[in-house]
GROMACS .gro file of C-alpha atoms in nm:
model
  283
    1MET     CA    1   2.500   5.910  -1.740
    2LYS     CA    2   2.535   5.659  -2.024
    3ASN     CA    3   2.639   5.387  -1.782
    4PHE     CA    4   2.343   5.470  -1.564
    5TYR     CA    5   2.107   5.412  -1.857
    6PHE     CA    6   2.270   5.074  -1.916
    7PHE     CA    7   2.223   4.999  -1.546
    8VAL     CA    8   1.848   5.076  -1.563
    9LEU     CA    9   1.810   4.893  -1.893
   10GLY     CA   10   1.979   4.586  -1.746
   11ILE     CA   11   1.738   4.575  -1.452
   12ILE     CA   12   1.434   4.611  -1.682
   13VAL     CA   13   1.551   4.333  -1.912
   14ILE     CA   14   1.624   4.097  -1.620
   15LEU     CA   15   1.287   4.148  -1.459
   16SER     CA   16   1.111   4.090  -1.790
   17SER     CA   17   1.290   3.760  -1.863
   18CYS     CA   18   1.231   3.551  -1.550
   19VAL     CA   19   1.196   3.177  -1.605
   20SER     CA   20   0.867   2.997  -1.538
   21ILE     CA   21   0.844   2.641  -1.673
   22GLN     CA   22   0.653   2.320  -1.603
   23ASP     CA   23   0.795   1.991  -1.729
   24ARG     CA   24   0.745   1.611  -1.723
   25GLU     CA   25   0.387   1.619  -1.593
   26ILE     CA   26   0.274   1.276  -1.480
   27SER     CA   27   0.024   1.110  -1.715
   28ALA     CA   28  -0.299   0.938  -1.611
   29ASN     CA   29  -0.148   0.599  -1.696
   30GLU     CA   30   0.167   0.670  -1.495
   31ARG     CA   31  -0.042   0.791  -1.202
   32VAL     CA   32  -0.192   0.442  -1.176
   33GLN     CA   33   0.130   0.247  -1.236
   34THR     CA   34   0.378   0.450  -1.031
   35GLN     CA   35   0.415   0.535  -0.664
   36VAL     CA   36   0.495   0.890  -0.552
   37LEU     CA   37   0.765   0.867  -0.285
   38GLY     CA   38   0.804   1.235  -0.203
   39GLN     CA   39   0.927   1.568  -0.339
   40VAL     CA   40   1.272   1.724  -0.385
   41GLU     CA   41   1.387   2.082  -0.441
   42VAL     CA   42   1.716   2.220  -0.573
   43GLU     CA   43   1.863   2.557  -0.672
   44PHE     CA   44   2.123   2.651  -0.934
   45ASN     CA   45   2.235   2.952  -1.139
   46SER     CA   46   2.164   2.979  -1.512
   47LEU     CA   47   2.317   3.235  -1.748
   48GLN     CA   48   2.078   3.364  -2.017
   49TRP     CA   49   2.289   3.488  -2.309
   50LEU     CA   50   2.131   3.790  -2.483
   51HIS     CA   51   1.846   3.740  -2.234
   52ILE     CA   52   1.714   3.453  -2.446
   53ILE     CA   53   1.569   3.180  -2.225
   54ASN     CA   54   1.696   2.839  -2.338
   55LYS     CA   55   1.414   2.631  -2.196
   56LYS     CA   56   1.554   2.302  -2.324
   57ASN     CA   57   1.883   2.344  -2.137
   58ILE     CA   58   1.707   2.462  -1.822
   59ARG     CA   59   1.470   2.163  -1.830
   60GLN     CA   60   1.759   1.921  -1.875
   61LYS     CA   61   1.963   2.070  -1.594
   62ALA     CA   62   1.661   2.088  -1.361
   63HIS     CA   63   1.584   1.721  -1.423
   64THR     CA   64   1.949   1.619  -1.375
   65GLU     CA   65   1.986   1.812  -1.048
   66LEU     CA   66   1.653   1.691  -0.909
   67LEU     CA   67   1.731   1.328  -0.993
   68ARG     CA   68   2.075   1.359  -0.832
   69ALA     CA   69   1.915   1.497  -0.515
   70ALA     CA   70   1.644   1.227  -0.518
   71LYS     CA   71   1.897   0.944  -0.541
   72LYS     CA   72   2.054   1.065  -0.217
   73GLN     CA   73   1.721   1.012  -0.037
   74TYR     CA   74   1.543   0.728  -0.220
   75GLU     CA   75   1.632   0.387  -0.363
   76GLY     CA   76   1.498   0.186  -0.653
   77ASN     CA   77   1.403   0.270  -1.009
   78ILE     CA   78   1.309   0.633  -0.944
   79GLU     CA   79   1.231   0.921  -1.177
   80ILE     CA   80   1.118   1.283  -1.149
   81ARG     CA   81   0.774   1.402  -1.257
   82ASN     CA   82   0.566   1.723  -1.221
   83ILE     CA   83   0.873   1.949  -1.239
   84VAL     CA   84   0.812   2.318  -1.164
   85ILE     CA   85   1.091   2.564  -1.255
   86THR     CA   86   1.103   2.931  -1.155
   87GLY     CA   87   1.378   3.188  -1.202
   88ASN     CA   88   1.453   3.493  -0.989
   89TRP     CA   89   1.717   3.760  -0.942
   90SER     CA   90   2.066   3.624  -0.880
   91ALA     CA   91   2.335   3.798  -0.675
   92TRP     CA   92   2.574   3.752  -0.970
   93ASN     CA   93   2.377   4.020  -1.159
   94LEU     CA   94   2.459   4.281  -0.896
   95LEU     CA   95   2.830   4.224  -0.956
   96ASN     CA   96   2.778   4.239  -1.332
   97LEU     CA   97   2.584   4.565  -1.303
   98LEU     CA   98   2.846   4.730  -1.083
   99VAL     CA   99   3.124   4.627  -1.317
  100ASN     CA  100   2.926   4.756  -1.613
  101ILE     CA  101   2.923   5.100  -1.451
  102ALA     CA  102   3.295   5.077  -1.387
  103GLY     CA  103   3.357   5.018  -1.759
  104PRO     CA  104   3.341   4.757  -2.034
  105THR     CA  105   3.699   4.644  -1.968
  106MET     CA  106   3.588   4.467  -1.649
  107SER     CA  107   3.264   4.324  -1.786
  108GLY     CA  108   3.424   4.011  -1.919
  109ILE     CA  109   3.573   3.943  -1.575
  110ALA     CA  110   3.230   3.975  -1.416
  111ILE     CA  111   3.086   3.727  -1.662
  112ALA     CA  112   3.384   3.497  -1.614
  113VAL     CA  113   3.326   3.456  -1.241
  114ASN     CA  114   2.973   3.333  -1.308
  115SER     CA  115   2.967   2.967  -1.197
  116ASP     CA  116   2.786   2.856  -1.512
  117ALA     CA  117   2.997   3.047  -1.764
  118LEU     CA  118   3.361   3.039  -1.653
  119VAL     CA  119   3.516   2.945  -1.989
  120PRO     CA  120   3.276   3.147  -2.210
  121GLY     CA  121   3.332   3.443  -1.980
  122LEU     CA  122   3.706   3.441  -2.037
  123LEU     CA  123   3.643   3.461  -2.412
  124VAL     CA  124   3.414   3.765  -2.402
  125MET     CA  125   3.628   4.025  -2.229
  126GLY     CA  126   3.477   4.368  -2.282
  127VAL     CA  127   3.124   4.242  -2.347
  128SER     CA  128   2.881   4.455  -2.148
  129PHE     CA  129   2.623   4.325  -1.900
  130VAL     CA  130   2.333   4.379  -2.141
  131ALA     CA  131   2.455   4.072  -2.337
  132GLY     CA  132   2.306   3.842  -2.074
  133ASN     CA  133   2.190   3.791  -1.719
  134THR     CA  134   2.210   3.523  -1.454
  135GLN     CA  135   1.899   3.383  -1.287
  136LYS     CA  136   1.873   3.185  -0.967
  137ILE     CA  137   1.666   2.881  -1.063
  138THR     CA  138   1.452   2.707  -0.803
  139THR     CA  139   1.298   2.379  -0.915
  140THR     CA  140   1.083   2.117  -0.744
  141GLY     CA  141   0.963   1.775  -0.860
  142ASP     CA  142   0.781   1.464  -0.742
  143VAL     CA  143   0.993   1.152  -0.693
  144VAL     CA  144   0.815   0.850  -0.840
  145LEU     CA  145   0.903   0.481  -0.824
  146LEU     CA  146   0.881   0.325  -1.171
  147PRO     CA  147   0.797  -0.041  -1.235
  148GLU     CA  148   1.096  -0.274  -1.273
  149ILE     CA  149   1.093  -0.552  -1.534
  150ASN     CA  150   1.250  -0.893  -1.466
  151SER     CA  151   1.413  -1.126  -1.720
  152SER     CA  152   1.072  -1.276  -1.805
  153GLY     CA  153   0.938  -0.934  -1.901
  154ARG     CA  154   0.713  -0.910  -1.595
  155VAL     CA  155   0.686  -0.610  -1.368
  156THR     CA  156   0.826  -0.672  -1.019
  157THR     CA  157   0.765  -0.334  -0.854
  158GLY     CA  158   0.490  -0.075  -0.832
  159ILE     CA  159   0.122  -0.152  -0.872
  160GLU     CA  160   0.178  -0.401  -1.155
  161GLY     CA  161   0.425  -0.599  -0.947
  162ALA     CA  162   0.182  -0.595  -0.656
  163LEU     CA  163  -0.094  -0.728  -0.883
  164GLU     CA  164   0.131  -1.011  -1.005
  165ARG     CA  165   0.206  -1.114  -0.648
  166ALA     CA  166  -0.157  -1.077  -0.536
  167ALA     CA  167  -0.278  -1.294  -0.825
  168ASP     CA  168  -0.021  -1.562  -0.739
  169GLU     CA  169  -0.126  -1.558  -0.374
  170VAL     CA  170  -0.503  -1.558  -0.416
  171SER     CA  171  -0.499  -1.835  -0.680
  172GLU     CA  172  -0.264  -2.066  -0.491
  173ASN     CA  173  -0.538  -2.323  -0.423
  174PHE     CA  174  -0.727  -2.291  -0.752
  175THR     CA  175  -0.748  -2.594  -0.980
  176ALA     CA  176  -0.673  -2.588  -1.352
  177ARG     CA  177  -1.047  -2.622  -1.422
  178SER     CA  178  -1.146  -2.320  -1.212
  179ARG     CA  179  -1.368  -2.064  -1.388
  180LEU     CA  180  -1.315  -1.720  -1.234
  181ALA     CA  181  -1.524  -1.407  -1.210
  182ILE     CA  182  -1.393  -1.079  -1.067
  183VAL     CA  183  -1.719  -0.948  -0.927
  184TYR     CA  184  -1.592  -0.617  -0.793
  185ILE     CA  185  -1.278  -0.423  -0.700
  186THR     CA  186  -1.329  -0.095  -0.515
  187ALA     CA  187  -1.070   0.184  -0.513
  188GLN     CA  188  -1.047   0.561  -0.476
  189ASP     CA  189  -1.152   0.630  -0.836
  190LYS     CA  190  -1.296   0.449  -1.136
  191SER     CA  191  -0.974   0.461  -1.340
  192THR     CA  192  -0.785   0.275  -1.067
  193THR     CA  193  -1.068   0.023  -1.030
  194ASP     CA  194  -1.078  -0.045  -1.404
  195PHE     CA  195  -0.699  -0.074  -1.426
  196ILE     CA  196  -0.672  -0.323  -1.137
  197THR     CA  197  -0.965  -0.532  -1.262
  198GLY     CA  198  -0.830  -0.544  -1.616
  199GLU     CA  199  -0.476  -0.633  -1.506
  200LEU     CA  200  -0.598  -0.908  -1.273
  201GLU     CA  201  -0.807  -1.058  -1.553
  202HIS     CA  202  -0.502  -1.050  -1.785
  203ILE     CA  203  -0.269  -1.207  -1.527
  204LEU     CA  204  -0.514  -1.482  -1.428
  205ARG     CA  205  -0.598  -1.561  -1.791
  206ARG     CA  206  -0.225  -1.586  -1.862
  207LYS     CA  207  -0.206  -1.845  -1.583
  208GLY     CA  208  -0.453  -2.060  -1.776
  209PHE     CA  209  -0.779  -1.985  -1.593
  210VAL     CA  210  -1.107  -1.917  -1.771
  211ILE     CA  211  -1.232  -1.566  -1.690
  212ILE     CA  212  -1.602  -1.478  -1.707
  213ASP     CA  213  -1.646  -1.162  -1.913
  214ARG     CA  214  -1.747  -0.850  -1.723
  215SER     CA  215  -2.038  -0.788  -1.960
  216GLU     CA  216  -2.185  -1.123  -1.853
  217LEU     CA  217  -2.155  -1.025  -1.488
  218ASP     CA  218  -2.328  -0.692  -1.563
  219ARG     CA  219  -2.610  -0.882  -1.737
  220VAL     CA  220  -2.659  -1.108  -1.434
  221ARG     CA  221  -2.656  -0.810  -1.198
  222ALA     CA  222  -2.920  -0.633  -1.404
  223GLU     CA  223  -3.144  -0.939  -1.444
  224GLN     CA  224  -3.121  -1.032  -1.076
  225ARG     CA  225  -3.150  -0.667  -0.970
  226PHE     CA  226  -2.823  -0.675  -0.777
  227GLY     CA  227  -2.722  -0.335  -0.911
  228THR     CA  228  -2.485  -0.282  -1.203
  229SER     CA  229  -2.169  -0.210  -1.004
  230GLY     CA  230  -2.018  -0.157  -0.662
  231GLU     CA  231  -1.942  -0.365  -0.356
  232VAL     CA  232  -2.172  -0.650  -0.248
  233ASP     CA  233  -2.156  -0.898   0.041
  234ASP     CA  234  -1.994  -1.241   0.009
  235SER     CA  235  -2.316  -1.435  -0.042
  236THR     CA  236  -2.435  -1.199  -0.316
  237ALA     CA  237  -2.095  -1.209  -0.487
  238ALA     CA  238  -2.097  -1.589  -0.482
  239ARG     CA  239  -2.452  -1.598  -0.622
  240ILE     CA  240  -2.365  -1.358  -0.906
  241GLY     CA  241  -2.065  -1.573  -0.997
  242ASN     CA  242  -2.264  -1.896  -0.977
  243ILE     CA  243  -2.536  -1.768  -1.210
  244ALA     CA  244  -2.269  -1.643  -1.454
  245GLY     CA  245  -2.107  -1.987  -1.461
  246ALA     CA  246  -1.803  -1.922  -1.239
  247SER     CA  247  -1.674  -2.172  -0.984
  248ILE     CA  248  -1.480  -1.903  -0.796
  249VAL     CA  249  -1.545  -1.531  -0.754
  250ILE     CA  250  -1.283  -1.273  -0.659
  251THR     CA  251  -1.362  -0.954  -0.473
  252GLY     CA  252  -1.129  -0.687  -0.347
  253ARG     CA  253  -1.063  -0.332  -0.236
  254VAL     CA  254  -0.782  -0.080  -0.208
  255ASP     CA  255  -0.738   0.043   0.149
  256GLY     CA  256  -0.535   0.335   0.282
  257GLU     CA  257  -0.384   0.639   0.112
  258GLY     CA  258  -0.052   0.738  -0.042
  259ASN     CA  259   0.237   0.511   0.054
  260LEU     CA  260   0.007   0.309   0.284
  261ARG     CA  261  -0.226   0.177   0.012
  262ARG     CA  262  -0.284  -0.199   0.007
  263LEU     CA  263  -0.474  -0.422  -0.232
  264ARG     CA  264  -0.675  -0.690  -0.050
  265LEU     CA  265  -0.834  -0.977  -0.245
  266ARG     CA  266  -1.074  -1.256  -0.141
  267ALA     CA  267  -1.168  -1.566  -0.343
  268LEU     CA  268  -1.495  -1.746  -0.270
  269ASP     CA  269  -1.622  -2.085  -0.383
  270THR     CA  270  -1.956  -2.013  -0.552
  271SER     CA  271  -2.111  -2.343  -0.435
  272SER     CA  272  -2.020  -2.332  -0.068
  273GLY     CA  273  -1.947  -1.962  -0.018
  274GLN     CA  274  -1.625  -2.054   0.161
  275VAL     CA  275  -1.312  -1.843   0.130
  276VAL     CA  276  -1.057  -2.037  -0.079
  277GLY     CA  277  -0.792  -1.771  -0.115
  278THR     CA  278  -0.679  -1.429   0.009
  279ALA     CA  279  -0.407  -1.179  -0.076
  280SER     CA  280  -0.279  -0.852   0.066
  281GLU     CA  281  -0.016  -0.652  -0.120
  282ARG     CA  282   0.120  -0.303  -0.072
  283LEU     CA  283   0.069  -0.079  -0.375
   0.00000   0.00000   0.00000
């Protein structure tokens, strides 16, 4: 009867100590700069000594196993984000419970055969099942491609790398005296639009071009009643830039979704309205 009580107690404790963890959630900044390649899922067993959930160890192992699985499917500078970890009943517990009924002498053997606790198990012969339980951990995570930095400290992959290449391509025919205005960039959300616009301004300014401040463009839009933001046609874009003192205006948009997103840029001469540069880069 005593062993039966231990059996029931063991089941109650196991069911009340299941793992449920979220880890490495992707930040808003990372969401803009990284590319989600896909998702991976792995399973492993985890022994909870004294039924105390060691979340730190579980997080570390989940990340390690997910990254190992991801590297078998994807290449490049990848990482794991948005990890979800759940624990459920493991078949090892059934063996431990049955041995516990048979007697404490065999309990250590039951713990020893646990794949995560072979050595500790050999050292705790006679310890009953109520000292711990094994959970089957299932964990999933998003595989993201991180930016890579070259020897010059510039990003060569991801959205930042794409912006570097797009800026090089669209400005190929600009002169050193060109004054630039980025009239609009349209994307799926405002945060992406602001990030792309700001990065392009930074890259082009670093190349030595004079960039018309966005506040000046907003002032011209308001005074000329062009609207304060959003996409306009080529002639209107050129006129806004010309009034603001730019010799070249840049417009652009992000097309597609997911892995098929592309950044497309156009550069227009504000005097003639002619296209003087284009770029198309995969984000």
